[in-house]
Each structure stands twice: as C-alpha cells, then as structure tokens.
JSON list of C-alpha atoms and ligand atoms in Angstrom, two decimals:
[
{"chain": "A", "resi": 1, "resn": "MET", "atom": "CA", "xyz": [-0.07, -0.16, 0.28]},
{"chain": "A", "resi": 2, "resn": "ALA", "atom": "CA", "xyz": [1.10, 3.44, -0.99]},
{"chain": "A", "resi": 3, "resn": "ASP", "atom": "CA", "xyz": [2.51, 5.64, 1.75]},
{"chain": "A", "resi": 4, "resn": "LEU", "atom": "CA", "xyz": [0.33, 8.73, 1.52]},
{"chain": "A", "resi": 5, "resn": "THR", "atom": "CA", "xyz": [2.92, 11.06, 3.17]},
{"chain": "A", "resi": 6, "resn": "ASP", "atom": "CA", "xyz": [5.06, 10.61, -0.17]},
{"chain": "A", "resi": 7, "resn": "GLN", "atom": "CA", "xyz": [2.18, 12.37, -1.97]},
{"chain": "A", "resi": 8, "resn": "ILE", "atom": "CA", "xyz": [2.01, 15.57, 0.36]},
{"chain": "A", "resi": 9, "resn": "PRO", "atom": "CA", "xyz": [3.63, 18.39, -1.92]},
{"chain": "A", "resi": 10, "resn": "GLU", "atom": "CA", "xyz": [6.77, 19.70, -0.06]},
{"chain": "A", "resi": 11, "resn": "ARG", "atom": "CA", "xyz": [6.50, 23.50, 1.11]},
{"chain": "A", "resi": 12, "resn": "ILE", "atom": "CA", "xyz": [8.31, 25.87, -1.44]},
{"chain": "A", "resi": 13, "resn": "ALA", "atom": "CA", "xyz": [10.39, 28.72, -0.43]},
{"chain": "A", "resi": 14, "resn": "ILE", "atom": "CA", "xyz": [9.04, 31.96, -1.50]},
{"chain": "A", "resi": 15, "resn": "SER", "atom": "CA", "xyz": [10.22, 35.84, -1.11]},
{"chain": "A", "resi": 16, "resn": "LEU", "atom": "CA", "xyz": [7.78, 38.70, -1.15]},
{"chain": "A", "resi": 17, "resn": "VAL", "atom": "CA", "xyz": [8.66, 42.53, -0.51]},
{"chain": "A", "resi": 18, "resn": "VAL", "atom": "CA", "xyz": [6.04, 43.13, 2.05]},
{"chain": "A", "resi": 19, "resn": "ASN", "atom": "CA", "xyz": [5.51, 46.94, 2.55]},
{"chain": "A", "resi": 20, "resn": "GLY", "atom": "CA", "xyz": [8.98, 47.57, 1.77]},
{"chain": "A", "resi": 21, "resn": "VAL", "atom": "CA", "xyz": [10.19, 44.50, 3.96]},
{"chain": "A", "resi": 22, "resn": "ARG", "atom": "CA", "xyz": [11.71, 41.38, 2.26]},
{"chain": "A", "resi": 23, "resn": "ARG", "atom": "CA", "xyz": [9.93, 38.62, 3.71]},
{"chain": "A", "resi": 24, "resn": "THR", "atom": "CA", "xyz": [10.90, 35.04, 3.06]},
{"chain": "A", "resi": 25, "resn": "LEU", "atom": "CA", "xyz": [8.11, 32.18, 3.87]},
{"chain": "A", "resi": 26, "resn": "GLU", "atom": "CA", "xyz": [7.97, 28.73, 3.29]},
{"chain": "A", "resi": 27, "resn": "VAL", "atom": "CA", "xyz": [4.58, 27.72, 2.02]},
{"chain": "A", "resi": 28, "resn": "VAL", "atom": "CA", "xyz": [2.46, 24.80, 0.57]},
{"chain": "A", "resi": 29, "resn": "PRO", "atom": "CA", "xyz": [1.51, 25.27, -3.02]},
{"chain": "A", "resi": 30, "resn": "TRP", "atom": "CA", "xyz": [-2.28, 25.96, -2.46]},
{"chain": "A", "resi": 31, "resn": "THR", "atom": "CA", "xyz": [-1.58, 28.71, 0.05]},
{"chain": "A", "resi": 32, "resn": "THR", "atom": "CA", "xyz": [-3.36, 31.71, -1.08]},
{"chain": "A", "resi": 33, "resn": "LEU", "atom": "CA", "xyz": [-1.85, 35.28, -0.87]},
{"chain": "A", "resi": 34, "resn": "LEU", "atom": "CA", "xyz": [-4.22, 36.05, 1.45]},
{"chain": "A", "resi": 35, "resn": "ASP", "atom": "CA", "xyz": [-3.66, 33.30, 3.95]},
{"chain": "A", "resi": 36, "resn": "ALA", "atom": "CA", "xyz": [-0.01, 33.62, 3.51]},
{"chain": "A", "resi": 37, "resn": "LEU", "atom": "CA", "xyz": [-0.55, 37.81, 4.64]},
{"chain": "A", "resi": 38, "resn": "ARG", "atom": "CA", "xyz": [-2.89, 37.08, 7.38]},
{"chain": "A", "resi": 39, "resn": "ASP", "atom": "CA", "xyz": [-1.83, 33.75, 8.90]},
{"chain": "A", "resi": 40, "resn": "ARG", "atom": "CA", "xyz": [1.97, 33.90, 8.05]},
{"chain": "A", "resi": 41, "resn": "LEU", "atom": "CA", "xyz": [2.93, 37.47, 8.19]},
{"chain": "A", "resi": 42, "resn": "GLN", "atom": "CA", "xyz": [0.41, 38.28, 10.77]},
{"chain": "A", "resi": 43, "resn": "LEU", "atom": "CA", "xyz": [-0.91, 41.10, 8.55]},
{"chain": "A", "resi": 44, "resn": "THR", "atom": "CA", "xyz": [-4.48, 40.90, 9.29]},
{"chain": "A", "resi": 45, "resn": "GLY", "atom": "CA", "xyz": [-5.72, 44.17, 7.95]},
{"chain": "A", "resi": 46, "resn": "THR", "atom": "CA", "xyz": [-6.45, 42.61, 4.56]},
{"chain": "A", "resi": 47, "resn": "LYS", "atom": "CA", "xyz": [-9.76, 40.79, 5.13]},
{"chain": "A", "resi": 48, "resn": "LYS", "atom": "CA", "xyz": [-11.42, 37.47, 4.23]},
{"chain": "A", "resi": 49, "resn": "GLY", "atom": "CA", "xyz": [-14.97, 38.25, 3.39]},
{"chain": "A", "resi": 50, "resn": "CYS", "atom": "CA", "xyz": [-16.01, 35.48, 0.29]},
{"chain": "A", "resi": 51, "resn": "ASP", "atom": "CA", "xyz": [-12.46, 33.87, -0.02]},
{"chain": "A", "resi": 52, "resn": "HIS", "atom": "CA", "xyz": [-13.94, 33.56, -3.84]},
{"chain": "A", "resi": 53, "resn": "GLY", "atom": "CA", "xyz": [-13.28, 36.64, -5.31]},
{"chain": "A", "resi": 54, "resn": "GLN", "atom": "CA", "xyz": [-16.62, 38.28, -5.01]},
{"chain": "A", "resi": 55, "resn": "CYS", "atom": "CA", "xyz": [-16.47, 40.98, -2.41]},
{"chain": "A", "resi": 56, "resn": "GLY", "atom": "CA", "xyz": [-13.14, 42.47, -2.77]},
{"chain": "A", "resi": 57, "resn": "ALA", "atom": "CA", "xyz": [-12.38, 42.58, 1.08]},
{"chain": "A", "resi": 58, "resn": "CYS", "atom": "CA", "xyz": [-8.90, 40.97, 0.45]},
{"chain": "A", "resi": 59, "resn": "THR", "atom": "CA", "xyz": [-7.70, 43.65, -2.19]},
{"chain": "A", "resi": 60, "resn": "VAL", "atom": "CA", "xyz": [-4.28, 44.23, -1.80]},
{"chain": "A", "resi": 61, "resn": "LEU", "atom": "CA", "xyz": [-1.62, 45.93, -4.35]},
{"chain": "A", "resi": 62, "resn": "VAL", "atom": "CA", "xyz": [0.82, 43.34, -5.94]},
{"chain": "A", "resi": 63, "resn": "ASP", "atom": "CA", "xyz": [3.22, 45.07, -8.43]},
{"chain": "A", "resi": 64, "resn": "GLY", "atom": "CA", "xyz": [1.23, 48.32, -8.24]},
{"chain": "A", "resi": 65, "resn": "ARG", "atom": "CA", "xyz": [-1.61, 46.64, -9.28]},
{"chain": "A", "resi": 66, "resn": "ARG", "atom": "CA", "xyz": [-4.99, 45.71, -7.44]},
{"chain": "A", "resi": 67, "resn": "VAL", "atom": "CA", "xyz": [-5.72, 42.20, -7.17]},
{"chain": "A", "resi": 68, "resn": "ASN", "atom": "CA", "xyz": [-8.15, 39.97, -4.87]},
{"chain": "A", "resi": 69, "resn": "SER", "atom": "CA", "xyz": [-5.34, 38.05, -2.74]},
{"chain": "A", "resi": 70, "resn": "CYS", "atom": "CA", "xyz": [-7.68, 35.44, -2.40]},
{"chain": "A", "resi": 71, "resn": "LEU", "atom": "CA", "xyz": [-7.64, 34.25, -5.37]},
{"chain": "A", "resi": 72, "resn": "THR", "atom": "CA", "xyz": [-4.01, 34.40, -5.92]},
{"chain": "A", "resi": 73, "resn": "LEU", "atom": "CA", "xyz": [-1.73, 31.80, -4.91]},
{"chain": "A", "resi": 74, "resn": "ALA", "atom": "CA", "xyz": [1.71, 33.01, -2.92]},
{"chain": "A", "resi": 75, "resn": "VAL", "atom": "CA", "xyz": [3.82, 31.03, -5.00]},
{"chain": "A", "resi": 76, "resn": "MET", "atom": "CA", "xyz": [2.42, 32.58, -7.95]},
{"chain": "A", "resi": 77, "resn": "LYS", "atom": "CA", "xyz": [4.12, 36.12, -6.58]},
{"chain": "A", "resi": 78, "resn": "ASP", "atom": "CA", "xyz": [7.46, 34.75, -5.65]},
{"chain": "A", "resi": 79, "resn": "GLY", "atom": "CA", "xyz": [9.70, 37.98, -5.84]},
{"chain": "A", "resi": 80, "resn": "ALA", "atom": "CA", "xyz": [6.29, 40.53, -6.06]},
{"chain": "A", "resi": 81, "resn": "GLU", "atom": "CA", "xyz": [6.05, 43.54, -4.22]},
{"chain": "A", "resi": 82, "resn": "ILE", "atom": "CA", "xyz": [2.95, 43.49, -2.01]},
{"chain": "A", "resi": 83, "resn": "THR", "atom": "CA", "xyz": [1.32, 46.79, -0.78]},
{"chain": "A", "resi": 84, "resn": "THR", "atom": "CA", "xyz": [-1.47, 45.98, 1.84]},
{"chain": "A", "resi": 85, "resn": "ILE", "atom": "CA", "xyz": [-3.22, 48.72, 3.57]},
{"chain": "A", "resi": 86, "resn": "GLU", "atom": "CA", "xyz": [-0.32, 48.62, 6.66]},
{"chain": "A", "resi": 87, "resn": "GLY", "atom": "CA", "xyz": [1.83, 49.85, 4.37]},
{"chain": "A", "resi": 88, "resn": "LEU", "atom": "CA", "xyz": [-0.21, 52.77, 3.01]},
{"chain": "A", "resi": 89, "resn": "ALA", "atom": "CA", "xyz": [0.62, 55.42, 5.67]},
{"chain": "A", "resi": 90, "resn": "LYS", "atom": "CA", "xyz": [3.67, 56.99, 5.43]},
{"chain": "A", "resi": 91, "resn": "ASP", "atom": "CA", "xyz": [6.05, 58.08, 8.73]},
{"chain": "A", "resi": 92, "resn": "GLY", "atom": "CA", "xyz": [2.71, 58.17, 10.69]},
{"chain": "A", "resi": 93, "resn": "THR", "atom": "CA", "xyz": [1.03, 60.69, 8.23]},
{"chain": "A", "resi": 94, "resn": "LEU", "atom": "CA", "xyz": [-2.42, 58.94, 6.67]},
{"chain": "A", "resi": 95, "resn": "HIS", "atom": "CA", "xyz": [-2.49, 58.27, 2.66]},
{"chain": "A", "resi": 96, "resn": "PRO", "atom": "CA", "xyz": [-4.54, 60.76, 1.36]},
{"chain": "A", "resi": 97, "resn": "LEU", "atom": "CA", "xyz": [-7.15, 57.86, 0.64]},
{"chain": "A", "resi": 98, "resn": "GLN", "atom": "CA", "xyz": [-7.19, 57.06, 4.07]},
{"chain": "A", "resi": 99, "resn": "GLN", "atom": "CA", "xyz": [-7.67, 60.40, 5.43]},
{"chain": "A", "resi": 100, "resn": "ALA", "atom": "CA", "xyz": [-10.45, 61.17, 2.82]},
{"chain": "A", "resi": 101, "resn": "PHE", "atom": "CA", "xyz": [-12.33, 58.00, 4.10]},
{"chain": "A", "resi": 102, "resn": "VAL", "atom": "CA", "xyz": [-12.10, 59.82, 7.83]},
{"chain": "A", "resi": 103, "resn": "ASP", "atom": "CA", "xyz": [-12.98, 62.79, 6.22]},
{"chain": "A", "resi": 104, "resn": "HIS", "atom": "CA", "xyz": [-16.04, 61.52, 4.40]},
{"chain": "A", "resi": 105, "resn": "ASP", "atom": "CA", "xyz": [-17.29, 58.61, 7.34]},
{"chain": "A", "resi": 106, "resn": "ALA", "atom": "CA", "xyz": [-16.83, 56.14, 4.24]},
{"chain": "A", "resi": 107, "resn": "PHE", "atom": "CA", "xyz": [-17.09, 53.25, 6.58]},
{"chain": "A", "resi": 108, "resn": "GLN", "atom": "CA", "xyz": [-19.43, 51.66, 9.16]},
{"chain": "A", "resi": 109, "resn": "CYS", "atom": "CA", "xyz": [-18.58, 48.48, 10.37]},
{"chain": "A", "resi": 110, "resn": "GLY", "atom": "CA", "xyz": [-15.06, 48.75, 8.82]},
{"chain": "A", "resi": 111, "resn": "TYR", "atom": "CA", "xyz": [-14.74, 45.49, 7.28]},
{"chain": "A", "resi": 112, "resn": "CYS", "atom": "CA", "xyz": [-14.67, 46.34, 3.58]},
{"chain": "A", "resi": 113, "resn": "THR", "atom": "CA", "xyz": [-12.49, 49.53, 4.13]},
{"chain": "A", "resi": 114, "resn": "PRO", "atom": "CA", "xyz": [-8.95, 47.87, 3.92]},
{"chain": "A", "resi": 115, "resn": "GLY", "atom": "CA", "xyz": [-9.90, 46.52, 0.29]},
{"chain": "A", "resi": 116, "resn": "GLN", "atom": "CA", "xyz": [-11.85, 49.48, -0.71]},
{"chain": "A", "resi": 117, "resn": "ILE", "atom": "CA", "xyz": [-9.15, 51.61, 0.10]},
{"chain": "A", "resi": 118, "resn": "CYS", "atom": "CA", "xyz": [-6.05, 49.41, -1.55]},
{"chain": "A", "resi": 119, "resn": "SER", "atom": "CA", "xyz": [-8.90, 49.11, -4.52]},
{"chain": "A", "resi": 120, "resn": "ALA", "atom": "CA", "xyz": [-9.24, 52.85, -4.96]},
{"chain": "A", "resi": 121, "resn": "ALA", "atom": "CA", "xyz": [-5.37, 53.17, -4.37]},
{"chain": "A", "resi": 122, "resn": "GLY", "atom": "CA", "xyz": [-4.90, 51.03, -8.07]},
{"chain": "A", "resi": 123, "resn": "LEU", "atom": "CA", "xyz": [-7.93, 52.74, -9.51]},
{"chain": "A", "resi": 124, "resn": "LEU", "atom": "CA", "xyz": [-5.77, 56.29, -8.72]},
{"chain": "A", "resi": 125, "resn": "ALA", "atom": "CA", "xyz": [-2.63, 54.86, -10.11]},
{"chain": "A", "resi": 126, "resn": "GLU", "atom": "CA", "xyz": [-4.74, 53.37, -13.28]},
{"chain": "A", "resi": 127, "resn": "GLY", "atom": "CA", "xyz": [-5.99, 56.62, -14.05]},
{"chain": "A", "resi": 128, "resn": "ARG", "atom": "CA", "xyz": [-9.43, 55.69, -15.76]},
{"chain": "A", "resi": 129, "resn": "ALA", "atom": "CA", "xyz": [-12.12, 57.22, -13.46]},
{"chain": "A", "resi": 130, "resn": "ARG", "atom": "CA", "xyz": [-13.05, 60.92, -14.42]},
{"chain": "A", "resi": 131, "resn": "ASP", "atom": "CA", "xyz": [-15.98, 60.80, -12.38]},
{"chain": "A", "resi": 132, "resn": "ALA", "atom": "CA", "xyz": [-18.44, 59.44, -10.11]},
{"chain": "A", "resi": 133, "resn": "ASP", "atom": "CA", "xyz": [-19.97, 57.25, -12.30]},
{"chain": "A", "resi": 134, "resn": "GLU", "atom": "CA", "xyz": [-16.47, 55.94, -13.42]},
{"chain": "A", "resi": 135, "resn": "ILE", "atom": "CA", "xyz": [-15.56, 55.72, -9.96]},
{"chain": "A", "resi": 136, "resn": "ARG", "atom": "CA", "xyz": [-18.83, 53.54, -9.19]},
{"chain": "A", "resi": 137, "resn": "GLU", "atom": "CA", "xyz": [-18.20, 51.27, -12.11]},
{"chain": "A", "resi": 138, "resn": "LEU", "atom": "CA", "xyz": [-14.61, 50.49, -11.49]},
{"chain": "A", "resi": 139, "resn": "MET", "atom": "CA", "xyz": [-15.04, 49.92, -7.70]},
{"chain": "A", "resi": 140, "resn": "SER", "atom": "CA", "xyz": [-17.57, 47.48, -8.49]},
{"chain": "A", "resi": 141, "resn": "GLY", "atom": "CA", "xyz": [-15.70, 44.76, -7.26]},
{"chain": "A", "resi": 142, "resn": "ASN", "atom": "CA", "xyz": [-15.44, 45.53, -3.69]},
{"chain": "A", "resi": 143, "resn": "LEU", "atom": "CA", "xyz": [-18.96, 45.17, -2.03]},
{"chain": "A", "resi": 144, "resn": "CYS", "atom": "CA", "xyz": [-19.78, 47.14, 0.94]},
{"chain": "A", "resi": 145, "resn": "ARG", "atom": "CA", "xyz": [-22.75, 45.43, 2.82]},
{"chain": "A", "resi": 146, "resn": "CYS", "atom": "CA", "xyz": [-23.10, 48.51, 5.35]},
{"chain": "A", "resi": 147, "resn": "GLY", "atom": "CA", "xyz": [-24.16, 50.35, 2.30]},
{"chain": "A", "resi": 148, "resn": "ALA", "atom": "CA", "xyz": [-21.35, 53.12, 2.52]},
{"chain": "A", "resi": 149, "resn": "TYR", "atom": "CA", "xyz": [-21.14, 53.62, -1.14]},
{"chain": "A", "resi": 150, "resn": "PRO", "atom": "CA", "xyz": [-21.80, 57.47, -1.43]},
{"chain": "A", "resi": 151, "resn": "ASN", "atom": "CA", "xyz": [-19.32, 58.29, 1.27]},
{"chain": "A", "resi": 152, "resn": "ILE", "atom": "CA", "xyz": [-16.90, 55.77, -0.52]},
{"chain": "A", "resi": 153, "resn": "VAL", "atom": "CA", "xyz": [-17.51, 57.74, -3.90]},
{"chain": "A", "resi": 154, "resn": "ALA", "atom": "CA", "xyz": [-16.99, 60.94, -2.07]},
{"chain": "A", "resi": 155, "resn": "ALA", "atom": "CA", "xyz": [-13.89, 59.81, -0.61]},
{"chain": "A", "resi": 156, "resn": "ILE", "atom": "CA", "xyz": [-12.23, 58.40, -3.52]},
{"chain": "A", "resi": 157, "resn": "GLU", "atom": "CA", "xyz": [-13.44, 61.60, -5.41]},
{"chain": "A", "resi": 158, "resn": "GLN", "atom": "CA", "xyz": [-11.74, 63.76, -2.89]},
{"chain": "A", "resi": 159, "resn": "ALA", "atom": "CA", "xyz": [-8.67, 61.98, -2.95]},
{"chain": "A", "resi": 160, "resn": "MET", "atom": "CA", "xyz": [-8.52, 61.84, -6.95]},
{"chain": "A", "resi": 161, "resn": "SER", "atom": "CA", "xyz": [-8.88, 65.28, -7.13]},
{"chain": "A", "resi": 162, "resn": "ARG", "atom": "CA", "xyz": [-5.90, 66.06, -4.77]},
{"chain": "A", "resi": 163, "resn": "SER", "atom": "CA", "xyz": [-3.66, 63.54, -6.34]},
{"chain": "B", "resi": 201, "resn": "FES", "atom": "S1", "xyz": [-12.36, 37.60, 0.33]},
{"chain": "B", "resi": 201, "resn": "FES", "atom": "FE1", "xyz": [-11.26, 37.98, -1.62]},
{"chain": "B", "resi": 201, "resn": "FES", "atom": "S2", "xyz": [-12.84, 38.70, -3.34]},
{"chain": "B", "resi": 201, "resn": "FES", "atom": "FE2", "xyz": [-13.94, 37.98, -1.24]},
{"chain": "B", "resi": 202, "resn": "FES", "atom": "S1", "xyz": [-18.41, 49.77, 6.31]},
{"chain": "B", "resi": 202, "resn": "FES", "atom": "FE1", "xyz": [-19.41, 47.39, 6.74]},
{"chain": "B", "resi": 202, "resn": "FES", "atom": "S2", "xyz": [-18.72, 46.28, 4.52]},
{"chain": "B", "resi": 202, "resn": "FES", "atom": "FE2", "xyz": [-18.43, 47.86, 4.43]}
]
C-alpha cells in the first residue's frame, strides 16, 4: 500500500517584499496570498470576506496593481512587491485615501474598508476614472454590506482631485 505521506507536496520557499520589507517564507502550494499575509505574516488588515473573488475585501496591491489576494496563490507572486493597508501610511501620516475615508465617514463596520482603500489606490494609479459614475463602475468589485457607497465614492473623488 502506498505511503500517502509521499504524496504531500513539499513546502516551497518564496520571497515577497511586503510594505517595503523583504519577507521569506515556506508555503504549501495551495496557500493563497491572503492566507500568507494574514496567517503567516500576521498582516490581518487585509480581510477575508467570501474567499471566492466576489467581495473585494481581500484586495491588495501587487506590483502596484490591485488584485484579489484570495484568488492569488502566494507561490505565483514569488519576488513581487505587495502593498497592504498596513503599508499605505507614511511616517505617521495617513495616505490621502485613508484621510479621505475619515473625512467622509466612508465606513460603518469597517470590514470592507482595507479592500476599498487598496482598490481605490489601484484605481488612482490606473488613472481611468474621471467622475463619480466611473468610480462606481471601476470600484464595483468591492462590496460594502453596510451600504456606505455614497461616502466611499465621495472619499475617492476627494483623493482623486488632490492627486
Ligand atoms: S475575500 Fe477575496 S474577493 Fe472576497
Ligand atoms: S463598512 Fe461595513 S461592509 Fe463596508
């Protein structure tokens, strides 16, 4: 009878630059980037909502582009630069989007907020949104079950006008 332990894939060593700091870790091949961040690197600002690519709560920036970290295998991003909500503030000053979310009261429970802000940072970098309708369209992958959408859009408009 086959020894099943022979069939367990080995852990794979990967290196990520997370919020400017190089981190090395060994993961089993099916570890998502989300689980690597939360469970292995203790960066729990990034939230797990659906774990199926449907809510956007897990959004982080990978090499500057927004991705759903629950749909991304950590091993696929070996060598990448990852920015999470913990990495947006600089020298004790909130990122303009973080400040705008505070200014516009753009959250209630806050569970979706890290994903909203990281997604909005990706949106601003893309430079494709010109007005509130386009912000709504291009942020449609980030759900807010509290329904804070009007304030979220207002916050992103503020950050966009100042960027
Ligand atoms: S937790 Fe990743 S999209 Fe919902
Ligand atoms: S603030 Fe509660 S889910 Fe968005």
